[in-house]
Short mmCIF file of C-alpha atoms in Angstrom, two decimals:
data_model
loop_
_atom_site.label_atom_id
_atom_site.label_comp_id
_atom_site.label_asym_id
_atom_site.label_seq_id
_atom_site.Cartn_x
_atom_site.Cartn_y
_atom_site.Cartn_z
CA MET G 1 -61.18 24.19 -26.41
CA GLY G 2 -62.30 21.71 -29.05
CA ARG G 3 -60.57 21.65 -32.37
CA GLY G 4 -63.78 22.47 -34.22
CA LEU G 5 -64.02 25.79 -32.37
CA GLN G 6 -60.35 26.51 -33.04
CA LEU G 7 -60.91 26.07 -36.73
CA ALA G 8 -64.06 28.19 -36.95
CA SER G 9 -62.80 31.76 -37.38
CA GLY G 10 -66.41 32.73 -38.17
CA ARG G 11 -67.37 31.70 -34.63
CA VAL G 12 -64.49 33.69 -33.18
CA ILE G 13 -65.51 36.79 -35.17
CA ALA G 14 -69.19 36.48 -34.18
CA LEU G 15 -68.35 35.86 -30.51
CA GLY G 16 -65.82 38.71 -30.49
CA ARG G 17 -68.41 41.10 -31.95
CA LEU G 18 -70.91 40.21 -29.22
CA LEU G 19 -68.37 40.52 -26.40
CA LEU G 20 -67.05 43.88 -27.62
CA ALA G 21 -70.57 45.30 -28.06
CA THR G 22 -71.67 44.06 -24.63
CA LEU G 23 -68.55 45.37 -22.90
CA PHE G 24 -68.89 48.78 -24.53
CA LEU G 25 -72.56 49.00 -23.50
CA VAL G 26 -71.54 48.29 -19.88
CA VAL G 27 -68.70 50.83 -20.00
CA ILE G 28 -70.97 53.56 -21.37
CA TRP G 29 -73.66 52.66 -18.83
CA VAL G 30 -71.32 53.21 -15.83
CA ASP G 31 -69.76 56.40 -17.23
CA VAL G 32 -72.02 59.34 -16.46
CA ALA G 33 -70.10 61.53 -18.92
CA GLN G 34 -71.04 59.31 -21.87
CA PRO G 35 -72.52 59.30 -24.36
CA ALA G 36 -71.36 62.77 -25.26
CA GLN G 37 -74.26 63.42 -27.68
CA PHE G 38 -77.80 62.09 -28.15
CA PRO G 39 -77.91 59.71 -25.12
CA VAL G 40 -81.27 58.08 -25.93
CA GLN G 41 -80.32 57.38 -29.54
CA THR G 42 -76.91 56.11 -28.47
CA TYR G 43 -78.31 53.59 -25.96
CA ALA G 44 -80.86 52.41 -28.50
CA LEU G 45 -78.06 51.94 -31.02
CA LEU G 46 -75.94 50.06 -28.50
CA ILE G 47 -78.72 47.74 -27.36
CA GLY G 48 -79.77 47.08 -30.96
CA TYR G 49 -76.20 46.24 -31.93
CA VAL G 50 -75.80 43.84 -28.99
CA ALA G 51 -79.04 42.11 -29.98
CA LEU G 52 -77.91 41.92 -33.61
CA ALA G 53 -74.51 40.48 -32.58
CA ALA G 54 -76.26 37.82 -30.49
CA ALA G 55 -78.55 36.93 -33.39
CA LEU G 56 -75.60 36.64 -35.80
CA LEU G 57 -73.78 34.40 -33.34
CA LEU G 58 -76.73 32.06 -32.96
CA ALA G 59 -77.48 31.97 -36.68
CA THR G 60 -73.94 31.24 -37.85
CA TRP G 61 -72.56 29.11 -35.00
CA SER G 62 -73.24 25.80 -36.76
CA ASN G 63 -74.10 26.99 -40.25
CA TRP G 64 -71.14 27.66 -42.54
CA TRP G 65 -73.42 28.71 -45.40
CA LEU G 66 -75.06 31.53 -43.38
CA ASP G 67 -71.70 32.47 -41.92
CA ALA G 68 -70.26 32.97 -45.41
CA ASN G 69 -73.29 34.78 -46.83
CA LEU G 70 -73.86 37.08 -43.83
CA ALA G 71 -70.19 38.04 -43.56
CA GLY G 72 -70.51 40.93 -46.05
CA PRO G 73 -73.65 42.49 -44.53
CA ALA G 74 -72.22 42.05 -41.02
CA LEU G 75 -69.05 43.90 -42.07
CA ALA G 76 -71.14 46.78 -43.46
CA ILE G 77 -73.10 46.99 -40.17
CA ASP G 78 -69.84 46.94 -38.17
CA ILE G 79 -68.46 49.83 -40.24
CA ALA G 80 -71.67 51.87 -39.85
CA TRP G 81 -71.76 51.23 -36.11
CA PHE G 82 -68.10 52.21 -35.80
CA THR G 83 -68.76 55.51 -37.57
CA ALA G 84 -71.81 56.31 -35.46
CA LEU G 85 -70.08 55.65 -32.15
CA VAL G 86 -67.04 57.70 -33.14
CA TYR G 87 -69.43 60.62 -33.58
CA LEU G 88 -71.55 59.94 -30.45
CA THR G 89 -68.74 59.16 -27.95
CA GLN G 90 -65.45 60.82 -27.17
CA GLY G 91 -62.37 60.45 -25.02
CA ASP G 92 -61.11 57.25 -23.47
CA ARG G 93 -64.56 55.62 -23.72
CA SER G 94 -64.66 55.84 -27.51
CA PRO G 95 -64.57 52.38 -29.11
CA PHE G 96 -62.81 53.59 -32.25
CA PHE G 97 -59.55 51.71 -31.58
CA PRO G 98 -60.72 48.16 -30.61
CA PHE G 99 -63.48 48.14 -33.21
CA PHE G 100 -61.14 49.37 -35.90
CA ILE G 101 -58.82 46.44 -35.17
CA PHE G 102 -61.73 44.01 -34.96
CA ILE G 103 -63.17 45.00 -38.35
CA LEU G 104 -59.84 44.84 -40.18
CA LEU G 105 -58.88 41.50 -38.65
CA ALA G 106 -62.26 40.06 -39.63
CA ALA G 107 -61.74 41.26 -43.21
CA ALA G 108 -58.17 39.89 -43.34
CA ILE G 109 -59.23 36.50 -42.03
CA ARG G 110 -62.25 36.16 -44.29
CA TRP G 111 -61.24 37.75 -47.58
CA GLY G 112 -57.57 38.64 -47.77
CA TRP G 113 -55.62 41.81 -48.40
CA ARG G 114 -57.92 43.51 -50.94
CA ALA G 115 -60.92 43.54 -48.60
CA THR G 116 -58.62 44.56 -45.74
CA ALA G 117 -57.23 47.49 -47.74
CA LEU G 118 -60.68 48.70 -48.82
CA SER G 119 -62.01 48.41 -45.27
CA ALA G 120 -58.99 50.27 -43.88
CA VAL G 121 -59.35 53.15 -46.33
CA LEU G 122 -63.10 53.40 -45.70
CA LEU G 123 -62.77 53.24 -41.90
CA THR G 124 -60.00 55.84 -41.79
CA LEU G 125 -61.99 58.18 -44.01
CA LEU G 126 -65.19 57.71 -41.98
CA TYR G 127 -63.30 58.22 -38.72
CA PHE G 128 -61.92 61.48 -40.05
CA ILE G 129 -65.36 62.69 -41.20
CA ALA G 130 -67.09 61.63 -37.96
CA GLY G 131 -64.37 63.31 -35.90
CA ILE G 132 -64.72 66.56 -37.82
CA ALA G 133 -68.51 66.43 -37.40
CA ALA G 134 -68.22 65.80 -33.65
CA VAL G 135 -65.77 68.69 -33.26
CA ALA G 136 -68.03 71.00 -35.26
CA ALA G 137 -71.02 70.10 -33.08
CA LYS G 138 -69.15 71.01 -29.86
CA ASN G 139 -67.06 73.83 -31.33
CA GLN G 140 -63.94 72.19 -29.85
CA PHE G 141 -60.94 70.80 -31.69
CA ASP G 142 -57.92 69.07 -30.16
CA ALA G 143 -55.74 68.86 -33.27
CA ASP G 144 -52.89 66.88 -31.67
CA ILE G 145 -55.08 64.03 -30.40
CA PHE G 146 -57.16 63.88 -33.55
CA ILE G 147 -54.13 63.79 -35.87
CA ALA G 148 -52.34 61.23 -33.67
CA ARG G 149 -55.33 58.90 -33.65
CA THR G 150 -55.67 59.18 -37.41
CA GLY G 151 -51.98 58.31 -37.75
CA TYR G 152 -52.47 55.25 -35.51
CA LEU G 153 -55.23 54.03 -37.75
CA VAL G 154 -53.15 54.49 -40.92
CA ILE G 155 -50.17 52.57 -39.47
CA LEU G 156 -52.37 49.75 -38.17
CA SER G 157 -54.10 49.61 -41.55
CA LEU G 158 -50.76 49.02 -43.29
CA ILE G 159 -49.80 46.29 -40.83
CA LEU G 160 -53.10 44.47 -41.21
CA ILE G 161 -53.00 44.80 -44.99
CA TRP G 162 -49.57 43.15 -44.89
CA PHE G 163 -51.12 40.41 -42.75
CA GLY G 164 -53.80 39.88 -45.38
CA VAL G 165 -51.24 39.80 -48.21
CA ASN G 166 -49.00 37.22 -46.57
CA GLN G 167 -51.84 35.13 -45.15
CA TRP G 168 -49.85 33.90 -42.20
CA ARG G 169 -51.54 30.86 -40.74
CA VAL G 170 -50.66 28.17 -38.27
CA ARG G 171 -50.55 24.77 -39.94
CA LEU G 172 -53.69 22.84 -39.13
CA LEU G 173 -52.83 19.25 -39.94
CA GLY G 174 -50.87 18.33 -36.82
CA PRO G 175 -50.60 14.52 -36.45
CA THR G 176 -51.82 13.97 -40.00
CA ASP G 177 -48.37 15.04 -41.23
CA ALA G 178 -46.75 12.17 -39.34
CA MET G 179 -49.22 9.71 -40.86
CA LEU G 180 -48.24 10.72 -44.39
CA ASP G 181 -44.58 11.69 -44.02
CA ALA G 182 -43.14 8.28 -43.10
CA VAL G 183 -40.51 7.39 -45.72
CA ILE G 184 -41.46 3.74 -46.10
CA VAL G 185 -43.21 1.82 -48.84
CA ASP G 186 -46.92 2.02 -48.07
CA PRO G 187 -48.76 -1.09 -49.32
CA THR G 188 -52.10 0.77 -49.27
CA PRO G 189 -51.36 4.44 -50.03
CA LEU G 190 -54.94 5.32 -51.00
CA GLU G 191 -56.38 3.94 -47.78
CA SER G 192 -53.66 5.61 -45.71
CA SER G 193 -54.34 8.93 -47.43
CA LEU G 194 -58.07 8.69 -46.77
CA ARG G 195 -57.61 7.81 -43.10
CA ALA G 196 -55.05 10.60 -42.62
CA ALA G 197 -57.38 13.14 -44.24
CA MET G 198 -60.24 12.03 -41.98
CA ALA G 199 -58.01 12.34 -38.93
CA GLY G 200 -56.87 15.82 -39.98
CA ALA G 201 -60.44 17.07 -40.45
CA ARG G 202 -61.89 15.07 -37.55
CA ALA G 203 -64.33 13.36 -39.89
CA SER G 204 -65.96 10.05 -38.95
CA ALA G 205 -66.89 9.20 -42.55
CA GLY G 206 -64.97 9.64 -45.76
CA ALA G 207 -64.56 8.51 -49.33
CA LEU G 208 -61.87 8.70 -51.98
CA VAL G 209 -62.51 8.40 -55.70
CA TRP G 210 -59.31 7.71 -57.64
CA SER G 211 -58.65 7.21 -61.32
CA LYS G 212 -55.53 6.88 -63.44
CA THR G 213 -55.61 8.80 -66.70
CA HIS G 214 -55.19 5.71 -68.87
CA LYS G 215 -57.80 3.65 -67.01
CA SER G 216 -61.47 3.48 -67.94
CA ARG G 217 -62.64 2.74 -64.40
CA ALA G 218 -62.25 4.56 -61.10
CA THR G 219 -61.57 3.09 -57.66
CA LEU G 220 -63.89 4.07 -54.82
CA LEU G 221 -62.78 3.73 -51.20
CA VAL G 222 -65.31 4.37 -48.41
CA ILE G 223 -64.61 4.40 -44.67
CA MET G 224 -67.63 4.43 -42.39
CA ASP G 225 -67.25 3.94 -38.66
CA GLY G 226 -63.71 2.73 -39.24
CA GLU G 227 -64.67 0.01 -41.75
CA LEU G 228 -63.21 0.15 -45.27
CA THR G 229 -65.02 -0.93 -48.42
CA VAL G 230 -63.51 -0.80 -51.91
CA SER G 231 -65.43 -0.88 -55.17
CA LYS G 232 -65.11 0.12 -58.82
CA LEU G 233 -66.92 2.78 -60.82
CA GLU G 234 -67.40 1.99 -64.46
CA SER G 235 -66.51 5.46 -65.71
CA ALA G 236 -63.30 7.28 -64.87
CA GLY G 237 -65.26 10.46 -65.59
CA ALA G 238 -66.74 9.98 -62.14
CA VAL G 239 -63.70 11.84 -60.85
CA PRO G 240 -64.57 15.56 -61.18
CA ALA G 241 -62.09 18.31 -61.87
CA ALA G 242 -62.80 20.82 -59.10
CA ALA G 243 -60.38 23.73 -58.99
CA ALA G 244 -60.12 23.88 -55.18
CA PRO G 245 -61.59 22.36 -52.01
CA PHE G 246 -65.25 23.18 -51.44
CA LEU G 247 -67.90 22.80 -48.76
CA TYR G 248 -71.15 21.18 -49.81
CA ASP G 249 -74.62 20.66 -48.40
CA GLN G 250 -76.47 18.38 -50.80
CA ARG G 251 -79.83 18.58 -49.04
CA ARG G 252 -80.00 22.37 -49.31
CA GLY G 253 -78.12 22.56 -52.62
CA HIS G 254 -75.36 24.77 -51.17
CA ALA G 255 -71.66 24.75 -51.93
CA LEU G 256 -68.83 27.22 -51.34
CA MET G 257 -65.35 27.54 -52.83
CA ARG G 258 -62.57 30.13 -52.64
CA ASP G 259 -61.42 31.69 -55.90
CA PRO G 260 -57.71 32.42 -56.58
CA ASN G 261 -58.11 35.76 -54.75
CA ARG G 262 -59.49 33.91 -51.69
CA ASN G 263 -62.96 35.34 -52.18
CA LEU G 264 -65.79 32.99 -51.26
CA ARG G 265 -68.10 32.17 -54.13
CA PRO G 266 -71.13 29.88 -54.27
CA ILE G 267 -71.04 26.97 -56.71
CA SER G 268 -73.38 24.17 -57.68
CA PRO G 269 -72.63 21.04 -55.61
CA THR G 270 -74.01 18.77 -58.34
CA GLY G 271 -71.71 20.42 -60.88
CA HIS G 272 -68.65 19.20 -59.00
CA VAL G 273 -69.89 15.78 -57.86
CA ASP G 274 -70.67 13.10 -60.42
CA PRO G 275 -74.12 11.45 -60.14
CA GLN G 276 -72.40 8.08 -59.69
CA ILE G 277 -70.69 9.42 -56.59
CA LEU G 278 -73.94 10.84 -55.23
CA ALA G 279 -75.69 7.52 -55.78
CA ALA G 280 -72.85 5.43 -54.36
CA LEU G 281 -72.04 7.54 -51.31
CA LYS G 282 -75.36 9.26 -50.47
CA LEU G 283 -73.44 12.45 -49.72
CA ASP G 284 -74.99 14.84 -47.23
CA GLU G 285 -72.76 17.64 -45.89
CA GLY G 286 -69.00 17.90 -45.75
CA LEU G 287 -65.74 18.92 -47.36
CA ALA G 288 -64.63 17.87 -50.84
CA ILE G 289 -60.92 18.01 -51.71
CA PRO G 290 -59.63 17.55 -55.27
CA LEU G 291 -56.35 15.66 -55.69
CA ALA G 292 -53.98 15.54 -58.62
CA VAL G 293 -50.66 13.79 -59.18
CA GLU G 294 -48.85 12.89 -62.36
CA GLY G 295 -50.92 10.38 -64.27
CA ALA G 296 -53.87 10.27 -61.87
CA ARG G 297 -56.50 12.40 -60.15
CA GLY G 298 -59.17 11.98 -57.55
CA GLN G 299 -61.37 13.62 -54.96
CA LEU G 300 -61.78 13.21 -51.22
CA TYR G 301 -65.15 13.54 -49.51
CA LEU G 302 -65.05 14.07 -45.75
CA GLU G 303 -68.35 13.95 -43.85
CA ARG G 304 -69.53 14.13 -40.24
CA VAL G 305 -66.83 16.76 -39.69
CA SER G 306 -66.67 18.24 -36.21
CA GLY G 307 -67.34 22.01 -36.31
CA LEU G 308 -67.51 22.25 -40.10
CA SER G 309 -66.82 25.85 -41.16
CA ILE G 310 -65.33 27.89 -43.97
CA ASP G 311 -61.93 27.50 -42.28
CA HIS G 312 -62.00 23.90 -43.46
CA LEU G 313 -61.38 25.22 -46.96
CA GLU G 314 -57.84 26.16 -45.87
CA LEU G 315 -57.51 22.84 -44.08
CA GLY G 316 -58.63 21.12 -47.27
CA ALA G 317 -55.87 22.83 -49.25
CA GLU G 318 -53.30 21.57 -46.72
CA ILE G 319 -54.72 18.06 -46.85
CA ALA G 320 -54.58 18.12 -50.66
CA ILE G 321 -50.89 19.02 -50.59
CA ALA G 322 -50.06 16.43 -47.93
CA VAL G 323 -51.98 13.62 -49.65
CA ALA G 324 -50.64 14.46 -53.12
CA THR G 325 -47.09 14.52 -51.74
CA HIS G 326 -47.64 11.16 -50.04
CA LEU G 327 -49.05 9.54 -53.19
CA GLN G 328 -46.29 11.01 -55.36
CA ARG G 329 -43.63 9.84 -52.92
CA GLN G 330 -45.13 6.35 -52.86
CA ALA G 331 -45.19 6.26 -56.67
CA LEU G 332 -41.52 7.24 -56.77
CA MET G 333 -40.60 4.68 -54.12
CA ARG G 334 -42.47 1.95 -55.99
CA ALA G 335 -40.73 3.00 -59.21
CA ALA G 336 -37.37 2.86 -57.41
CA GLU G 337 -38.28 -0.55 -56.02
CA ASP G 338 -39.24 -1.79 -59.48
CA SER G 339 -36.01 -0.38 -60.88
CA ALA G 340 -33.98 -2.10 -58.16
CA GLU G 341 -35.83 -5.34 -58.86
CA ALA G 342 -35.11 -4.96 -62.58
CA ARG G 343 -31.43 -4.34 -61.84
CA SER G 344 -31.39 -7.41 -59.61
CA ARG G 345 -32.93 -9.51 -62.37
CA LEU G 346 -30.37 -8.16 -64.82
CA ALA G 347 -27.52 -8.89 -62.41
CA ILE G 348 -28.79 -12.43 -61.80
CA ALA G 349 -29.14 -13.01 -65.53
CA ARG G 350 -25.62 -11.70 -66.12
CA ASP G 351 -24.23 -13.81 -63.29
CA LEU G 352 -25.93 -16.92 -64.59
CA HIS G 353 -24.57 -16.17 -68.03
CA ASP G 354 -21.04 -15.63 -66.74
CA SER G 355 -21.01 -18.73 -64.53
CA VAL G 356 -23.51 -21.47 -65.19
CA VAL G 357 -24.12 -20.76 -68.87
CA GLN G 358 -20.43 -20.35 -69.61
CA PHE G 359 -19.65 -23.55 -67.72
CA LEU G 360 -22.30 -25.42 -69.68
CA ALA G 361 -20.89 -23.96 -72.88
CA GLY G 362 -17.44 -25.18 -71.86
CA ALA G 363 -18.84 -28.58 -71.01
CA ALA G 364 -20.51 -28.76 -74.41
CA PHE G 365 -17.19 -27.75 -75.97
CA ARG G 366 -15.45 -30.66 -74.20
CA LEU G 367 -18.21 -33.12 -75.08
CA GLU G 368 -17.93 -32.19 -78.72
CA ALA G 369 -14.19 -32.88 -78.52
CA MET G 370 -14.91 -36.22 -76.86
CA LYS G 371 -17.35 -37.08 -79.61
CA ARG G 372 -14.60 -36.58 -82.19
CA SER G 373 -12.19 -38.62 -80.08
CA GLU G 374 -14.68 -41.48 -79.89
CA ALA G 375 -14.41 -41.94 -83.65
CA THR G 376 -10.72 -42.72 -83.25
CA GLY G 377 -11.49 -45.46 -80.72
CA ARG G 378 -9.89 -43.64 -77.79
CA THR G 379 -11.40 -44.42 -74.36
CA LEU G 380 -13.48 -41.58 -72.93
CA THR G 381 -13.63 -42.65 -69.28
CA PRO G 382 -10.80 -40.40 -68.00
CA GLU G 383 -12.20 -37.33 -69.77
CA LEU G 384 -15.72 -38.05 -68.53
CA ASN G 385 -14.43 -38.40 -64.99
CA GLU G 386 -12.61 -35.08 -65.36
CA LEU G 387 -15.77 -33.38 -66.64
CA LYS G 388 -17.69 -34.85 -63.72
CA GLU G 389 -15.09 -33.47 -61.33
CA LEU G 390 -15.34 -30.06 -62.95
CA MET G 391 -19.12 -30.08 -62.52
CA LEU G 392 -18.78 -30.93 -58.83
CA GLN G 393 -16.24 -28.14 -58.41
CA GLU G 394 -18.60 -25.74 -60.15
CA GLN G 395 -21.38 -26.71 -57.76
CA THR G 396 -19.11 -26.13 -54.77
CA GLU G 397 -18.04 -22.76 -56.11
CA LEU G 398 -21.61 -21.61 -56.67
CA ARG G 399 -22.42 -22.48 -53.07
CA SER G 400 -19.39 -20.54 -51.85
CA PHE G 401 -20.53 -17.54 -53.93
CA ILE G 402 -23.97 -17.62 -52.29
CA THR G 403 -22.44 -17.95 -48.82
CA ALA G 404 -20.07 -15.05 -49.44
CA LEU G 405 -22.86 -12.80 -50.67
CA ARG G 406 -25.01 -13.62 -47.65
CA THR G 407 -22.26 -12.84 -45.13
CA GLY G 408 -21.27 -9.57 -46.80
CA SER G 409 -17.76 -9.82 -45.37
CA HIS G 410 -14.36 -8.87 -46.81
CA ILE G 411 -11.58 -11.18 -47.94
CA GLU G 412 -7.88 -10.61 -48.45
CA LEU G 413 -6.54 -9.95 -51.93
CA ALA G 414 -4.16 -12.89 -51.52
CA GLU G 415 -7.13 -15.22 -50.95
CA LEU G 416 -8.82 -13.81 -54.04
CA GLY G 417 -5.62 -14.57 -55.95
CA ARG G 418 -5.62 -18.20 -54.78
CA GLU G 419 -9.28 -18.59 -55.76
CA LEU G 420 -8.66 -17.09 -59.22
CA GLN G 421 -5.62 -19.30 -59.74
CA ALA G 422 -7.71 -22.40 -58.98
CA LEU G 423 -10.44 -21.09 -61.28
CA ALA G 424 -7.90 -20.54 -64.09
CA ALA G 425 -6.77 -24.13 -63.74
CA ARG G 426 -10.34 -25.42 -64.03
CA LEU G 427 -11.03 -23.16 -67.02
CA SER G 428 -7.94 -24.54 -68.74
CA ARG G 429 -9.39 -28.04 -68.59
CA GLN G 430 -12.95 -26.90 -69.30
CA TRP G 431 -12.07 -24.96 -72.46
CA ASP G 432 -8.99 -26.94 -73.46
CA VAL G 433 -6.90 -23.77 -73.38
CA GLN G 434 -3.63 -22.86 -71.66
CA CYS G 435 -4.45 -20.43 -68.82
CA THR G 436 -1.63 -18.92 -66.80
CA PHE G 437 -2.23 -16.84 -63.70
CA SER G 438 -0.05 -14.44 -61.70
CA ALA G 439 -0.78 -12.10 -58.80
CA GLU G 440 1.12 -9.36 -57.00
CA ARG G 441 1.60 -9.62 -53.27
CA ASN G 442 -0.61 -7.13 -51.42
CA ALA G 443 -2.09 -7.05 -47.91
CA MET G 444 -5.27 -5.18 -48.92
CA THR G 445 -8.78 -6.61 -48.47
CA VAL G 446 -11.67 -6.47 -50.91
CA PRO G 447 -15.46 -6.77 -50.44
CA THR G 448 -17.21 -9.98 -51.39
CA THR G 449 -19.03 -8.19 -54.20
CA LEU G 450 -15.70 -7.42 -55.87
CA TYR G 451 -14.58 -11.00 -55.21
CA PHE G 452 -17.69 -12.23 -56.99
CA ASP G 453 -17.24 -9.78 -59.90
CA ALA G 454 -13.61 -10.81 -60.35
CA GLN G 455 -14.56 -14.49 -60.48
CA GLN G 456 -17.20 -13.85 -63.13
CA LEU G 457 -14.94 -11.57 -65.18
CA VAL G 458 -12.24 -14.26 -65.34
CA ARG G 459 -14.83 -16.79 -66.52
CA GLU G 460 -16.16 -14.41 -69.18
CA ALA G 461 -12.71 -13.33 -70.38
CA VAL G 462 -11.54 -16.90 -70.91
CA ALA G 463 -14.82 -17.96 -72.56
CA ASN G 464 -14.73 -14.96 -74.92
CA ALA G 465 -11.09 -15.62 -75.85
CA VAL G 466 -11.81 -19.24 -76.78
CA ARG G 467 -15.27 -18.95 -78.34
CA HIS G 468 -14.96 -15.64 -80.20
CA ALA G 469 -11.22 -15.32 -80.83
CA GLY G 470 -10.12 -18.97 -81.01
CA ALA G 471 -7.34 -18.36 -78.50
CA LYS G 472 -4.99 -21.13 -77.40
CA ASN G 473 -3.31 -19.22 -74.58
CA VAL G 474 -4.76 -16.77 -72.04
CA SER G 475 -2.64 -14.93 -69.49
CA ILE G 476 -4.36 -13.54 -66.38
CA ARG G 477 -2.73 -11.06 -64.00
CA LEU G 478 -4.13 -9.72 -60.70
CA ALA G 479 -2.83 -6.59 -58.96
CA GLY G 480 -3.99 -4.26 -56.22
CA GLU G 481 -2.98 -0.64 -55.83
CA ASN G 482 -4.35 2.33 -53.89
CA ASP G 483 -8.12 1.83 -53.79
CA GLU G 484 -8.66 -0.46 -56.79
CA VAL G 485 -8.04 -3.96 -58.08
CA ARG G 486 -6.68 -4.49 -61.57
CA LEU G 487 -7.19 -7.51 -63.84
CA ASP G 488 -5.31 -7.91 -67.13
CA PHE G 489 -6.20 -10.56 -69.71
CA ILE G 490 -3.94 -11.24 -72.70
CA ASN G 491 -4.92 -13.80 -75.32
CA ASP G 492 -3.33 -14.89 -78.60
CA GLY G 493 -6.61 -15.20 -80.50
CA ALA G 494 -8.04 -13.14 -83.35
CA ALA G 495 -8.98 -9.52 -82.92
CA TYR G 496 -12.41 -8.60 -81.58
CA PRO G 497 -14.70 -7.18 -84.31
CA ARG G 498 -14.80 -3.43 -84.86
CA SER G 499 -17.83 -1.27 -84.02
CA GLY G 500 -18.14 2.51 -84.45
CA GLY G 501 -14.51 2.95 -85.46
CA GLY G 502 -13.04 0.95 -82.57
CA ARG G 503 -12.87 -2.52 -81.13
CA ARG G 504 -16.18 -3.69 -79.66
CA LEU G 505 -15.89 -4.38 -75.95
CA PRO G 506 -17.25 -7.70 -74.70
CA GLY G 507 -20.88 -6.86 -73.82
CA SER G 508 -21.39 -8.86 -70.63
CA MET G 509 -17.98 -7.85 -69.27
CA ALA G 510 -18.60 -4.19 -70.06
CA GLU G 511 -21.96 -4.25 -68.24
CA ARG G 512 -20.49 -5.86 -65.14
CA VAL G 513 -17.56 -3.47 -64.99
CA ALA G 514 -19.84 -0.46 -65.41
CA ALA G 515 -22.18 -1.72 -62.66
CA ALA G 516 -19.17 -2.10 -60.35
CA GLY G 517 -18.06 1.48 -61.08
CA GLY G 518 -14.91 0.28 -62.84
CA VAL G 519 -13.13 0.93 -66.13
CA LEU G 520 -12.56 -1.50 -69.01
CA ASP G 521 -9.93 -0.95 -71.72
CA LEU G 522 -9.40 -3.04 -74.86
CA SER G 523 -6.21 -2.88 -76.93
CA ARG G 524 -4.69 -4.89 -79.79
CA GLY G 525 -1.07 -5.18 -80.88
CA MET G 526 1.71 -7.61 -81.86
CA GLY G 527 -0.86 -10.34 -82.55
CA VAL G 528 -2.42 -10.36 -79.08
CA THR G 529 -5.50 -8.79 -77.47
CA LYS G 530 -5.29 -7.18 -74.04
CA VAL G 531 -8.32 -6.48 -71.86
CA SER G 532 -7.54 -4.35 -68.77
CA ILE G 533 -10.10 -3.90 -66.01
CA SER G 534 -9.94 -1.63 -62.95
CA LEU G 535 -12.45 -2.22 -60.14
CA PRO G 536 -12.81 0.15 -57.13
CA ILE G 537 -12.71 -1.58 -53.77
CA SER G 538 -15.26 0.94 -52.44
CA GLY G 539 -17.99 -1.21 -53.95
CA ARG G 540 -20.54 -1.14 -56.72
CA ALA G 541 -21.70 2.07 -58.36
CA ALA G 542 -24.92 3.63 -57.03
#
């Protein structure tokens, strides 16, 4: 069975009515004991009802507007026919049970629990009255059967009312979910949403109008025969604010929408479609679906829909949820990507500051000292050669940092100690300060990210001690215990300035330690400043 027929509950109801009426006419025809009363009138009623059911089927098969507008009168005719046949037929041939179920299911599918409850109460009451009238006409009364059947109807009424209240439905989207649920960054989320919506509704043409609240223009995407075109609308007001999905037929001026109680109500199609959209898309007949996410809104137009029916209103609501979720997810993923990119830029800036910039500052410090030495007539060649050597070493170290980060491997703490000791020696010459280094013996390994952080922290600590505290001696100590690495820096310079009642932590160092998930402590006493840093070997903070 095609999907269009599966979606069209109106077709199922109309076809079911015709089949039930035809079957009951055949059953009564072959049963010589029926109808129990007024045979001629009963056959005329049966044949007329079969003809009416066939006419309703033909009229509403491909016309959702007639299907919606004839649903109420058809229900009234079904109820009247049910009452008449309960009176005219009796026994096992009476259609009271199947038609009772048919009428209540039709009401539950079309309108919800209120219409189902009203229909159930009316049908039960009419069955009771018709049964009493039939018994009075024949002067016979089987109280047990009559009461039992009335009880059946009451119980079934409650069940079907519950069905109408809960609105249990099978999800209709199917493969469309997979198209929108992939947790990857979608470079074209609007196009993907439009194509997924078209696939879900089996539409061969579609359009999406999309506008951000702070933009003056709207984006218009149109897919026709698989080809996408994108254009701009000058006014963001071209995106209407429909309350729910609606069916539209622009040529006939028809449109239908469900209200919050699921009742179908006619609306003006032009009142929910901006003239710019009508002119740009040449809309004919289809399904319109409003969309809304934080900071933006839009509307989908799906045309050339296979088996278009009022059931597509429910499908439209599902599509709206799926598309809005997809767009919101993509917005969050792009925001996360932008945040990660911003963090990367910050980390690169901090790393450049702690390595290259600090080295250049140290080189400038040495050059200034050389400049003063030149005035005394001292030869500068040895110092220039040393500075050149330091620059070459810095270049080599930067390359090793890049290689280590690319490999993502681990190194032993002892190797980190040797690297930091060599770095301390270079910093001594670079900043003209006495740097001493010591490390505890430990067989643990650390990730390259911690290795890189430790290198940069040593650079920053020495630079801060010389530039901001005027230190002449800096002691560096490395230790590893449990699941963390500890670095202690002690310098004999001036105290760091106070801020907020306490010593101000070095900004760049504090940022790096926080990003690594570590702890930084600053203390002052006996004429020295101590900076203690603990870094977890589990890696950087999330």
